CSV table of C-alpha atoms and ligand atoms in Angstrom, one decimal:
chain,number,residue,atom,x,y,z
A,123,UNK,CA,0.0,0.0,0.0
A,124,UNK,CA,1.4,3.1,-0.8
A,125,UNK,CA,-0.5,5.5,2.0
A,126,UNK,CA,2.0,6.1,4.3
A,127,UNK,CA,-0.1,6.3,7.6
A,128,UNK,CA,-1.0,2.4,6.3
A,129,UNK,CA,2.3,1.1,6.2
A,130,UNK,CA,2.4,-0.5,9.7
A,131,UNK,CA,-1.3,-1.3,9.5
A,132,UNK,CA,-2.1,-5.2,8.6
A,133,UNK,CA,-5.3,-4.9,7.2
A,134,UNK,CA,-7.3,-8.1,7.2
A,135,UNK,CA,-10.7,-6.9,6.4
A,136,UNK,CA,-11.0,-6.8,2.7
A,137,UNK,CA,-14.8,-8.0,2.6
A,138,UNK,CA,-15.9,-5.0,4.6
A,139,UNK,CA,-13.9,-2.7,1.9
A,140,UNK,CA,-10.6,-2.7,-0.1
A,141,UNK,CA,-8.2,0.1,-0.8
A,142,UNK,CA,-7.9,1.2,-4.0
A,143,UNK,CA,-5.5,-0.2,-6.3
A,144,UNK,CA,-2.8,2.3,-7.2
A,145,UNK,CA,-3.5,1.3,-10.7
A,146,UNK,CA,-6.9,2.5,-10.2
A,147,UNK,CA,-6.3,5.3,-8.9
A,148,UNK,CA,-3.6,6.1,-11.9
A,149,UNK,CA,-6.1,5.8,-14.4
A,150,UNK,CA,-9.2,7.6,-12.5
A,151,UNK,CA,-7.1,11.0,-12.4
A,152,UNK,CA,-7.4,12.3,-15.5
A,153,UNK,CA,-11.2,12.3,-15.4
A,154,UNK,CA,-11.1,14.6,-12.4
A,155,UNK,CA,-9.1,16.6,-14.8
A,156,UNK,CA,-9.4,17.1,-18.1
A,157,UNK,CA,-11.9,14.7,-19.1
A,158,UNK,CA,-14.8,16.0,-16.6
A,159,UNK,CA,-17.6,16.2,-18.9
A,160,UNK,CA,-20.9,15.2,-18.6
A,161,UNK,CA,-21.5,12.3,-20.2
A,162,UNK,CA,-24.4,13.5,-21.7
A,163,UNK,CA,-23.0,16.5,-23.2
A,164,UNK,CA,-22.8,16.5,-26.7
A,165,UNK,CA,-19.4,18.4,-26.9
A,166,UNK,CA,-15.9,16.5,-27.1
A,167,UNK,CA,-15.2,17.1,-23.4
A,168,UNK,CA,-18.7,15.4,-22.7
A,169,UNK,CA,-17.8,12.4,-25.4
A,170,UNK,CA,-14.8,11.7,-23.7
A,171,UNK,CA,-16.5,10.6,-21.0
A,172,UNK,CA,-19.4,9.3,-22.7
A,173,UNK,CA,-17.0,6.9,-24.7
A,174,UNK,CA,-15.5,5.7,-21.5
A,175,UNK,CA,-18.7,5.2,-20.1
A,176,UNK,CA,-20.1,2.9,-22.9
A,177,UNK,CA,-16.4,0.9,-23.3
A,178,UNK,CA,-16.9,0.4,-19.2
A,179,UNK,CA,-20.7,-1.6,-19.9
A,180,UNK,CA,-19.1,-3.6,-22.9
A,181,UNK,CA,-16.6,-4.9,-20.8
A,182,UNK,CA,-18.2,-5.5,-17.8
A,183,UNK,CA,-21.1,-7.3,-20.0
A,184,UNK,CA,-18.5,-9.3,-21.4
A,185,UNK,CA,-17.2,-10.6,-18.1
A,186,UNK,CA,-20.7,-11.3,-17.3
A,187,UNK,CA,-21.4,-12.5,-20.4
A,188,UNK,CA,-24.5,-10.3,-20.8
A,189,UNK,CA,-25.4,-7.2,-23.2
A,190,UNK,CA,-24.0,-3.7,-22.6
A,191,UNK,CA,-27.6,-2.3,-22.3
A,192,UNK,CA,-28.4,-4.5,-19.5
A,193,UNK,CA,-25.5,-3.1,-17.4
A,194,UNK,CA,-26.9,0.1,-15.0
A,195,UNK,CA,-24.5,1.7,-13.6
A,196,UNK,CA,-25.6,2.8,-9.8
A,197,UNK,CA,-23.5,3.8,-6.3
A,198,UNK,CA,-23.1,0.4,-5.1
A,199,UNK,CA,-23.9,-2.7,-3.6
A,200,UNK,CA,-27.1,-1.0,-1.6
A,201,UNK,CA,-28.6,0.8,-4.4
A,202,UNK,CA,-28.1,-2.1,-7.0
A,203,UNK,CA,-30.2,-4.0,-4.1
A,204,UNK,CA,-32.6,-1.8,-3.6
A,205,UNK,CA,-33.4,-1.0,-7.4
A,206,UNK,CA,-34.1,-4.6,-8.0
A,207,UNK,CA,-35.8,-5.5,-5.3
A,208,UNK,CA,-38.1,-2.7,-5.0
A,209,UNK,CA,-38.3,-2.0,-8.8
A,210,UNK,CA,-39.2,-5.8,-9.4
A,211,UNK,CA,-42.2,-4.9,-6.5
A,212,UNK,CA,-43.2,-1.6,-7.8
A,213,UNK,CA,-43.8,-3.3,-11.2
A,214,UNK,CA,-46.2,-6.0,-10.3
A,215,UNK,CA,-48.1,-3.5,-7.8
A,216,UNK,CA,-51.2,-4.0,-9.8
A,217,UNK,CA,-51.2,-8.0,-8.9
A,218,UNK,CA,-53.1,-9.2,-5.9
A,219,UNK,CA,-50.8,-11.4,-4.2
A,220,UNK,CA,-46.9,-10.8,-4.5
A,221,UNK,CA,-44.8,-13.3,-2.6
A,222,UNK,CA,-40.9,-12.5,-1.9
A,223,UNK,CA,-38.0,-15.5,-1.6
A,224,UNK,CA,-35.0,-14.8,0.0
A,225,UNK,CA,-32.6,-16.4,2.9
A,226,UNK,CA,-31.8,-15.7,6.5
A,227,UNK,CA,-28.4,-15.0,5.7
A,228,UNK,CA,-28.7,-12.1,3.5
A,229,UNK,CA,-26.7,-8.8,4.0
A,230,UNK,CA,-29.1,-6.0,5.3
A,231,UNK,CA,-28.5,-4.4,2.0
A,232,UNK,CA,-31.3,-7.3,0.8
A,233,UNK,CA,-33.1,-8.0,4.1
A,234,UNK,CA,-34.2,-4.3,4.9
A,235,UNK,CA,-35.5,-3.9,1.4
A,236,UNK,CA,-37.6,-7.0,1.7
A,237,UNK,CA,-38.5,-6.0,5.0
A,238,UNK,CA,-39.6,-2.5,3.9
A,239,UNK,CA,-42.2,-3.6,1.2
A,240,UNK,CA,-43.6,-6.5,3.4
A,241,UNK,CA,-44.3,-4.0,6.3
A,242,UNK,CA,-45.6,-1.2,4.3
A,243,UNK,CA,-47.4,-3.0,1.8
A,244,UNK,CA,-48.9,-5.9,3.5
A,245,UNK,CA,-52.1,-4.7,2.7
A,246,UNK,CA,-51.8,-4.8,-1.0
A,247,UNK,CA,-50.6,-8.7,-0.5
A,248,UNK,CA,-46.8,-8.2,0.2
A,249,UNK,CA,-45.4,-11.4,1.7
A,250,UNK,CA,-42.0,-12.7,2.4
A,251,UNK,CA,-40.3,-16.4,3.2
A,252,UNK,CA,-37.2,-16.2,4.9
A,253,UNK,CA,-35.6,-19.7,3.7
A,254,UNK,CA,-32.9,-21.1,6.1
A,255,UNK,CA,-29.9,-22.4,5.5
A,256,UNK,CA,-27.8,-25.6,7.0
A,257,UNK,CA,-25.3,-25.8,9.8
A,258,UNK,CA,-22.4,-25.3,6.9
A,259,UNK,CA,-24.1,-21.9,5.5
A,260,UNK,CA,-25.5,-23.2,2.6
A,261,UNK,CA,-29.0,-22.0,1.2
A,262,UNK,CA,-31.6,-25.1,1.4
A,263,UNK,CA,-32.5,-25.3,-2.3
A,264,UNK,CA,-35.5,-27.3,-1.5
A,265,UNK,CA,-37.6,-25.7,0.6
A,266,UNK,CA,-36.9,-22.2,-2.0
A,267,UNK,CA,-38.8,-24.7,-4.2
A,268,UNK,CA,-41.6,-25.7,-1.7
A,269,UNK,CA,-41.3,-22.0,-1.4
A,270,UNK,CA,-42.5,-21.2,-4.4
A,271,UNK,CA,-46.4,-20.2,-5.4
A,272,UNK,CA,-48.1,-18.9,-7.9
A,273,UNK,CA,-47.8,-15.6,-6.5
A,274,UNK,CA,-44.3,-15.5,-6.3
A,275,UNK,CA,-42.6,-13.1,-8.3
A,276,UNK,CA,-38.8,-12.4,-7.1
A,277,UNK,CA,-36.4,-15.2,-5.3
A,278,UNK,CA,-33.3,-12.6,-3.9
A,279,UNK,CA,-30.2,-15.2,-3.2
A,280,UNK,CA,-26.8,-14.2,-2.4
A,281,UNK,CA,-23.9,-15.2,-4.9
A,282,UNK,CA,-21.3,-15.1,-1.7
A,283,UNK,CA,-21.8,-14.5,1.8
A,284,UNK,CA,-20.0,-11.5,3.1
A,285,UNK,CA,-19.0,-12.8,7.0
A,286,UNK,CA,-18.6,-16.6,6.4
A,287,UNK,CA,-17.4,-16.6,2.4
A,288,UNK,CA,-20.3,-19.5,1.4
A,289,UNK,CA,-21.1,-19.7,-2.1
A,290,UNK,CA,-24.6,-20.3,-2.9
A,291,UNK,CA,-25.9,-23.0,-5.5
A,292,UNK,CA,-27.3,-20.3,-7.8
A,293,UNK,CA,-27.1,-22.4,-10.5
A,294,UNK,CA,-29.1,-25.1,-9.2
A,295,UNK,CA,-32.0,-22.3,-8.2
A,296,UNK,CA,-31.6,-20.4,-11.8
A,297,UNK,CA,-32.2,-24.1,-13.7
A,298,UNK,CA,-35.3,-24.8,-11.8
A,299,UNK,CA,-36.9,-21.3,-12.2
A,300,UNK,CA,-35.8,-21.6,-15.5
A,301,UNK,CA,-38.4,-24.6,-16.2
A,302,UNK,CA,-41.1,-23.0,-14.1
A,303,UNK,CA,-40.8,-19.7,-15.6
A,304,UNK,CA,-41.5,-21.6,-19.7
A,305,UNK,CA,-44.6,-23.5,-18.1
A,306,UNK,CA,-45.8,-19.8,-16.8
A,307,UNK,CA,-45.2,-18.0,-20.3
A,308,UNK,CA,-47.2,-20.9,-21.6
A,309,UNK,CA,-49.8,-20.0,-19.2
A,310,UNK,CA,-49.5,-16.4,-19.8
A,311,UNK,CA,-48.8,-16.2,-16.1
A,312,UNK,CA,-46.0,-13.5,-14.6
A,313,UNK,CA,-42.3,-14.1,-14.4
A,314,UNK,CA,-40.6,-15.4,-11.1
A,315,UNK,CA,-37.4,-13.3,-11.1
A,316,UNK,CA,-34.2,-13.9,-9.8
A,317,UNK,CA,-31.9,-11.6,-8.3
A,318,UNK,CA,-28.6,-11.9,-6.7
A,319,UNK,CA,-26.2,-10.0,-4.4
A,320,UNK,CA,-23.1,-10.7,-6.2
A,321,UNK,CA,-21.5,-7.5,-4.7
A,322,UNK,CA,-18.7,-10.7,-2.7
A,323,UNK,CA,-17.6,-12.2,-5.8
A,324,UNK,CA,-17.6,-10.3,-8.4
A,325,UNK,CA,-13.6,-9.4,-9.2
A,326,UNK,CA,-12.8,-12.5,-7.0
A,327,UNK,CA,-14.4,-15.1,-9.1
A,328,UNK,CA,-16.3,-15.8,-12.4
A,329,UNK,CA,-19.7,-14.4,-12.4
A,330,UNK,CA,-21.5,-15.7,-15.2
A,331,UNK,CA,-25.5,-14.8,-15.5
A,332,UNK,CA,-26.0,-17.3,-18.1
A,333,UNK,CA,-24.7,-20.0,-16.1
A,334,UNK,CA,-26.1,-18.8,-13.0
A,335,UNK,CA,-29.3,-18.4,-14.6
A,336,UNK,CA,-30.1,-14.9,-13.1
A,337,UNK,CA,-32.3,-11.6,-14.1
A,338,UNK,CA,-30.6,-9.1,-12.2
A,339,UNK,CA,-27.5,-9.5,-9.9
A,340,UNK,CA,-26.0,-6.8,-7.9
A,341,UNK,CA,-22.7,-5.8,-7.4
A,342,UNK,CA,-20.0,-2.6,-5.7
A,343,UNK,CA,-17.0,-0.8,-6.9
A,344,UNK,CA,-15.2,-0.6,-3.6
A,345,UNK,CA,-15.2,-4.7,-2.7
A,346,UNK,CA,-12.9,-4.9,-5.8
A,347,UNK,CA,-10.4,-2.4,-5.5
A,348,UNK,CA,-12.4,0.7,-7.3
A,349,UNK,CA,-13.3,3.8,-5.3
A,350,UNK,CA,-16.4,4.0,-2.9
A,351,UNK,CA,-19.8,4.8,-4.5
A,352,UNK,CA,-19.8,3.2,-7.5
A,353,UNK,CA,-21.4,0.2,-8.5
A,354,UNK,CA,-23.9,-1.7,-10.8
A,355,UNK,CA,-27.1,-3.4,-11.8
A,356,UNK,CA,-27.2,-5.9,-14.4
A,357,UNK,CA,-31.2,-6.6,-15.5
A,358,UNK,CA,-32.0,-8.7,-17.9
A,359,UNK,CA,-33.9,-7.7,-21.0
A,360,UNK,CA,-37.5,-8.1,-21.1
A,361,UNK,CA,-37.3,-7.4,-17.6
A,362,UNK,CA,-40.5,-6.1,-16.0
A,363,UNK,CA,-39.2,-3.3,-13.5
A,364,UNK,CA,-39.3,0.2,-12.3
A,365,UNK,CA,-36.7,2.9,-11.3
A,366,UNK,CA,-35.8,4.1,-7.7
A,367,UNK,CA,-34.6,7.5,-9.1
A,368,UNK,CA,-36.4,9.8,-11.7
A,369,UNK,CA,-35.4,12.5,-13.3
A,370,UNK,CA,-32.8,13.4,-16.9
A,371,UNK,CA,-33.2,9.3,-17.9
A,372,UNK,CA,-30.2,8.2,-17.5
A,373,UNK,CA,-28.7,4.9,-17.8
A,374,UNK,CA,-31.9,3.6,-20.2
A,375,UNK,CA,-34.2,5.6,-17.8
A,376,UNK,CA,-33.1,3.2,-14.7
A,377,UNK,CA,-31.3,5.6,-13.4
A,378,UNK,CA,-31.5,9.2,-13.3
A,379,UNK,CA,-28.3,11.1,-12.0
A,380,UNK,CA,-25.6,12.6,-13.9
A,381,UNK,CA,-23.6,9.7,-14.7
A,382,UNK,CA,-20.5,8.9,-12.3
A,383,UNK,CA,-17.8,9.2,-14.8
A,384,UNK,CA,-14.6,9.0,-12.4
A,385,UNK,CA,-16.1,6.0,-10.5
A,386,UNK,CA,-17.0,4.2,-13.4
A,387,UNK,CA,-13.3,4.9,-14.9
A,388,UNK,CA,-12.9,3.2,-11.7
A,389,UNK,CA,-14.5,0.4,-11.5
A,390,UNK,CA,-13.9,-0.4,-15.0
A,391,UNK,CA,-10.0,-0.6,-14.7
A,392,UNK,CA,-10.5,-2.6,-11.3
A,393,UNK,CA,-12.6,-5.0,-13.4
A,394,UNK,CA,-9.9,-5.1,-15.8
A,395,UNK,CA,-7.1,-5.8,-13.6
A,396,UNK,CA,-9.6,-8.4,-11.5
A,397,UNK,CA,-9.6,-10.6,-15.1
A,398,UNK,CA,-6.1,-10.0,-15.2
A,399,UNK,CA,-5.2,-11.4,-11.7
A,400,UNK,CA,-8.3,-13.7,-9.9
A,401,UNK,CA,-6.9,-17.0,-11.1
A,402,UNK,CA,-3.2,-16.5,-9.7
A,403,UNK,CA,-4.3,-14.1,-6.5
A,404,UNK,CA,-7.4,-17.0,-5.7
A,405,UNK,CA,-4.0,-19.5,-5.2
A,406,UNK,CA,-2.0,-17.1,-3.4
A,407,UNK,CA,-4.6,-16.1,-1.4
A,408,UNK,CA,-6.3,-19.0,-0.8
A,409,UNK,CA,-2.9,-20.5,0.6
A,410,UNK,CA,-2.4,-17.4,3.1
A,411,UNK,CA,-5.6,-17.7,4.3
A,412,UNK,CA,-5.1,-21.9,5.0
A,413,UNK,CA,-2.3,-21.0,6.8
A,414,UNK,CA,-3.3,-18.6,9.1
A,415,UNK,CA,-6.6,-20.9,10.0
A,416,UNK,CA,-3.9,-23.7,10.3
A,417,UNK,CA,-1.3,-21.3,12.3
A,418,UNK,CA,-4.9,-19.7,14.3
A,419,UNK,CA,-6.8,-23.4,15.3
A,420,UNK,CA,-3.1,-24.6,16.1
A,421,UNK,CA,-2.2,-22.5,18.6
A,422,UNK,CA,-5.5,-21.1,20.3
A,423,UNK,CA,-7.4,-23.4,22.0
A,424,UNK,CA,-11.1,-23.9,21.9
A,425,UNK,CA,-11.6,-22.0,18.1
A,426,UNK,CA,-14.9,-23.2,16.1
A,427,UNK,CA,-14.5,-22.6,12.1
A,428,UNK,CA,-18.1,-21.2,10.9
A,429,UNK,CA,-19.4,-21.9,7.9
A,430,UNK,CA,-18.7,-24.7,4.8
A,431,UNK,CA,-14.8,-24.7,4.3
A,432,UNK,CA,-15.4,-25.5,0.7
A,433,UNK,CA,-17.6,-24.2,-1.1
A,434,UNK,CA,-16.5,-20.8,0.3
A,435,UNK,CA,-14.2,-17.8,-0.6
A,436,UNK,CA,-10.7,-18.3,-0.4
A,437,UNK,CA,-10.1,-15.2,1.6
A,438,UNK,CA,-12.4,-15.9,4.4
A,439,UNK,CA,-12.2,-16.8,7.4
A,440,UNK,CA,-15.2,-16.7,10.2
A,441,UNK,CA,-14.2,-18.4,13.7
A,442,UNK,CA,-15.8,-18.2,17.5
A,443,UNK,CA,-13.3,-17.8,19.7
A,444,UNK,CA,-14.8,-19.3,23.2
A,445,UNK,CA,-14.7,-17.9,26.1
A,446,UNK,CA,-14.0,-14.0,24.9
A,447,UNK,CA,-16.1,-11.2,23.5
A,448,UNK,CA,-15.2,-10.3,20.0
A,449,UNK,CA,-14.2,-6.6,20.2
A,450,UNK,CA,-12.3,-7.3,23.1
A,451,UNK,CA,-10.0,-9.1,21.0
A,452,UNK,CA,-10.5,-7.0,17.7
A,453,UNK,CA,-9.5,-3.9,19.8
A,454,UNK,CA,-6.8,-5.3,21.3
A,455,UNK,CA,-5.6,-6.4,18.1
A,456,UNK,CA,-5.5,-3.6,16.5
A,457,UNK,CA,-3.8,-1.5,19.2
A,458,UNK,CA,-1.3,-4.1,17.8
A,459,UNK,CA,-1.9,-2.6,14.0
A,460,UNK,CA,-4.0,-5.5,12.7
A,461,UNK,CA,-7.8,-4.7,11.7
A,462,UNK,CA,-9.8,-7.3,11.4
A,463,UNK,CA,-13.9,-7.4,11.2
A,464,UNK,CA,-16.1,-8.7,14.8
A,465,UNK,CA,-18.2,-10.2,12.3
A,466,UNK,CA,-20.2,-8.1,9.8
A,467,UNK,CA,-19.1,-4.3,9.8
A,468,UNK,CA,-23.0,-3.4,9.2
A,469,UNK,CA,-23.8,-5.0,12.4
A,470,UNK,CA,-21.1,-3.6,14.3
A,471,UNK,CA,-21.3,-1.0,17.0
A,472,UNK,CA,-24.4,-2.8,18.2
A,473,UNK,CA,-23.4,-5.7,20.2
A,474,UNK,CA,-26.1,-7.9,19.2
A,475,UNK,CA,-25.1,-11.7,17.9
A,476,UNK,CA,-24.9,-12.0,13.6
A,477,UNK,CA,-28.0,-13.0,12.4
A,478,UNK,CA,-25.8,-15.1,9.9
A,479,UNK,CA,-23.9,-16.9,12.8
A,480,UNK,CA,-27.5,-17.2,14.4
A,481,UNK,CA,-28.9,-18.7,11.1
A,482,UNK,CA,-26.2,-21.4,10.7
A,483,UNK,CA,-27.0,-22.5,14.8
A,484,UNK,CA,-24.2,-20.9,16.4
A,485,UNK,CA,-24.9,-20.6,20.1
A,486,UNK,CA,-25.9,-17.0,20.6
A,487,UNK,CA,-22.9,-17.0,23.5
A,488,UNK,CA,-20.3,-18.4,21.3
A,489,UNK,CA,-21.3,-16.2,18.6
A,490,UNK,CA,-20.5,-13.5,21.2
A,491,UNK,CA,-16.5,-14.3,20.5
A,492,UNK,CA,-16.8,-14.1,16.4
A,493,UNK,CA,-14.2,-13.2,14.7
A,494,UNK,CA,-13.5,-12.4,10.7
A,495,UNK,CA,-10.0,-12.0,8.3
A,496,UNK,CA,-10.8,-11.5,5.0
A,497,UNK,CA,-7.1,-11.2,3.2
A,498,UNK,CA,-6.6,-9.2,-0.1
A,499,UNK,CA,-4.4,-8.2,-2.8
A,500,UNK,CA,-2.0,-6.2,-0.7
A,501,UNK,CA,-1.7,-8.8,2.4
A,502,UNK,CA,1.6,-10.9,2.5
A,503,UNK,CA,3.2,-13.6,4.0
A,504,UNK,CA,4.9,-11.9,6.7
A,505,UNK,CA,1.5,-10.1,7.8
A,506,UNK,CA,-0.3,-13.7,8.0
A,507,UNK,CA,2.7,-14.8,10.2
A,508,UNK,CA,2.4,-11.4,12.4
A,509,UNK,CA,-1.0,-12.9,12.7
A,510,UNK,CA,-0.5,-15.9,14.0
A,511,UNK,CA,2.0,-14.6,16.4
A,512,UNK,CA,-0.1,-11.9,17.8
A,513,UNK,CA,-3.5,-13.2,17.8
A,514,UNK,CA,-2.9,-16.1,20.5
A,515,UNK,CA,-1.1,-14.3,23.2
A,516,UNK,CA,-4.3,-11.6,22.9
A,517,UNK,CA,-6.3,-14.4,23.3
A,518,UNK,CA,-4.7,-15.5,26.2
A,519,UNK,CA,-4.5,-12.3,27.8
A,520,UNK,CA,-7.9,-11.5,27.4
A,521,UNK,CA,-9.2,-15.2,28.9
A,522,UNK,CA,-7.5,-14.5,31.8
A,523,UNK,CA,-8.9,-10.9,32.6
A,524,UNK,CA,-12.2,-11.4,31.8
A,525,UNK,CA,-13.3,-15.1,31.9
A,526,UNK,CA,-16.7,-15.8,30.3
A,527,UNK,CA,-18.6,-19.1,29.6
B,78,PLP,C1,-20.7,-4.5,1.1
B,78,PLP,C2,-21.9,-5.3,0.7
B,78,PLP,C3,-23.1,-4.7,0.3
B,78,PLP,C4,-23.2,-3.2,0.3
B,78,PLP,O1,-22.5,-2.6,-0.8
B,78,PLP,P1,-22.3,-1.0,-0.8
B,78,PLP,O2,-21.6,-0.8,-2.1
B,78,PLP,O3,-21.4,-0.7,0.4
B,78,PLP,O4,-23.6,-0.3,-0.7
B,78,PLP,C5,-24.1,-5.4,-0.1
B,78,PLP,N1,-24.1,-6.8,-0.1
B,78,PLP,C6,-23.0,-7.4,0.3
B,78,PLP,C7,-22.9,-8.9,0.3
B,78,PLP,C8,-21.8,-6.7,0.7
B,78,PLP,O5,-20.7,-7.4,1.1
């Protein structure tokens, strides 16, 4: 990292943000400079960035193998949400029933959404099922499909989980709908769409909508090394939905706002150098991160691992560490220099349990001792081993001071 009041810092909490690549942040300057125009501008200043703007939608629909026109470009992982989830409601308002799928295990970016439309519609015929998942993190697939009615119109799954890493079997989900959705064109009967929170794994693995069978899927600038406040929607075409913002029509009228230009300069070179690098940083990655669980369950005693160790990302890392509370340990750490994540950072400052920890049966007093390290481009070998050194003797101390069950 090249900020100098970092250097010391060991920053093992890449899934709440990540810095931005220097790279990035190269190629962003010059449209802070010279190329400020408004995309929509018809002089050359404004077609500078217009052109960058359109050559940033091809190539992010070419790494998700969709069409440029069904790329909206929005301010993140929480609008993306929202405009999918409430713009898929707002659409089929005129229905009399409209029944909502999603999991217990969602980021609040999904859950308050969802939560918003069932308590303030209700009355219209806004209902929700919460599907759980298993003991490993992992969506049950088959009781979405018992889920499912004939009122259903939007299943909202999660590509990655952001505090325990699990990947969800999307593509199992998209196949089924797929076959339920041709019986209801048949029938003239209303789409069941399906959306996903991609905003974990896109730039740290291959997101495919074809393969994964999904109408919209969100995903954020700053989880891949772009700037903060930048983000996007991809929606399918043919897809029945409304906008959250109105106004100069923007971004194929989803998305009024004058367009981001810098942030989506951003995000697009991120995305490049993501392509560039996942393969080769998954394996480098993924072999830090095994040996800091290995160096962490090794020398700490009584340490549960949360949450499938395989079908998971290989940055992640989600433990309970008995017998202490969590930011007892994460401030002690990082009066060491080591920042690391109590669990989720949205539910932090409140001291209540994870729902996710909750949702996979983690005893609401062990959950109490959660701890998360999710590693990045810029962590190294030396920082992993600072880790292991560090981590155990806080432990210790902290056992001994303040003994809990
Ligand atoms: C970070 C995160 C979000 C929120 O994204 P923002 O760009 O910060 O709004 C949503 N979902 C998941 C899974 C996340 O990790």
């Amino acid at each position: 990292m090249t900020i100098s009041i970092n250097m010391k810092k060991i920053y093992l909490d890449y899934a709440a943000t990540t810095p931005v690549d220097p790279e990035v942040k190269k190629f962003i300057q010059p449209y802070f400079d010279e190329i400020f125009g408004n995309s929509q501008s018809l002089h050359s200043i404004g077609q500078e960035s217009y052109r960058l703007v359109e050559t940033a939608r091809n190539f992010i629909a070419n790494m998700l193998n969709c069409q440029p026109e069904e790329i909206i470009f929005t301010s993140g992982g929480t609008e993306s949400n929202n405009t999918a989830i409430k713009g898929i409601y707002f659409a089929h308002r005129n229905l009399r029933i409209k029944h909502i799928i999603t999991s217990t295990i969602e980021h609040h970016a999904v859950l308050e959404p969802v939560k918003f439309i069932v308590e303030n519609f209700k009355d219209e015929g806004a209902y929700v099922t919460y599907v759980p998942v298993n003991s490993k993190g992992i969506v049950d697939v088959e009781k979405i499909f018992e889920s499912i009615s004939e009122n259903t119109i939007l299943i909202s799954i999660m590509h990655a989980n952001n505090e325990i890493g699990t990947i969800q079997p999307l593509k199992e989900i998209g196949e089924h709908l797929q076959k339920i959705n041709k019986q209801r064109e048949k029938e003239n009967k209303p789409k069941i769409y399906f959306h996903t929170d991609a905003v974990q794994t896109f730039g740290h693995i291959k997101v495919d909508v074809e393969e994964l069978k999904v109408d919209l899927l969100s995903a954020s600038g700053h989880k891949f090394y772009a700037p903060k406040g930048v983000g996007f929607l991809y929606i399918r075409k043919g897809t029945k939905i409304e906008p959250l913002l109105h106004g100069g029509g923007h971004e194929f009228n989803m998305r009024s706002s004058t367009v981001n230009v810098s942030g989506i300069a951003g995000l697009y070179k991120a995305a490049q150098i993501a392509q560039d690098v996942m393969n080769e940083e998954n394996e480098r990655i993924k072999r830090l991160r095994d040996k800091l669980l290995d160096g962490i369950i090794s020398k700490i005693p009584d340490v549960v691992v949360n949450g499938d160790l395989n079908n998971r990302l290989v940055n992640n890392i989600n433990i309970c560490i008995r017998g202490v509370e969590s930011e007892a340990v994460l401030l002690a750490l990082d009066s060491e220099g080591i920042c690391v994540s109590s669990g989720s950072a949205c539910s932090s400052g409140s001291l209540e349990p994870s729902h996710v920890l909750l949702a996979i049966g983690v005893d609401p007093v062990v959950a109490r001792g959660s701890l998360r390290f999710t590693l990045g481009r810029f962590t190294t070998e030396e920082e992993v081993d600072k880790v292991i050194e560090v981590l155990p003797k806080v432990v210790d101390k902290i056992r001994k001071i303040s003994p809990i069950a």
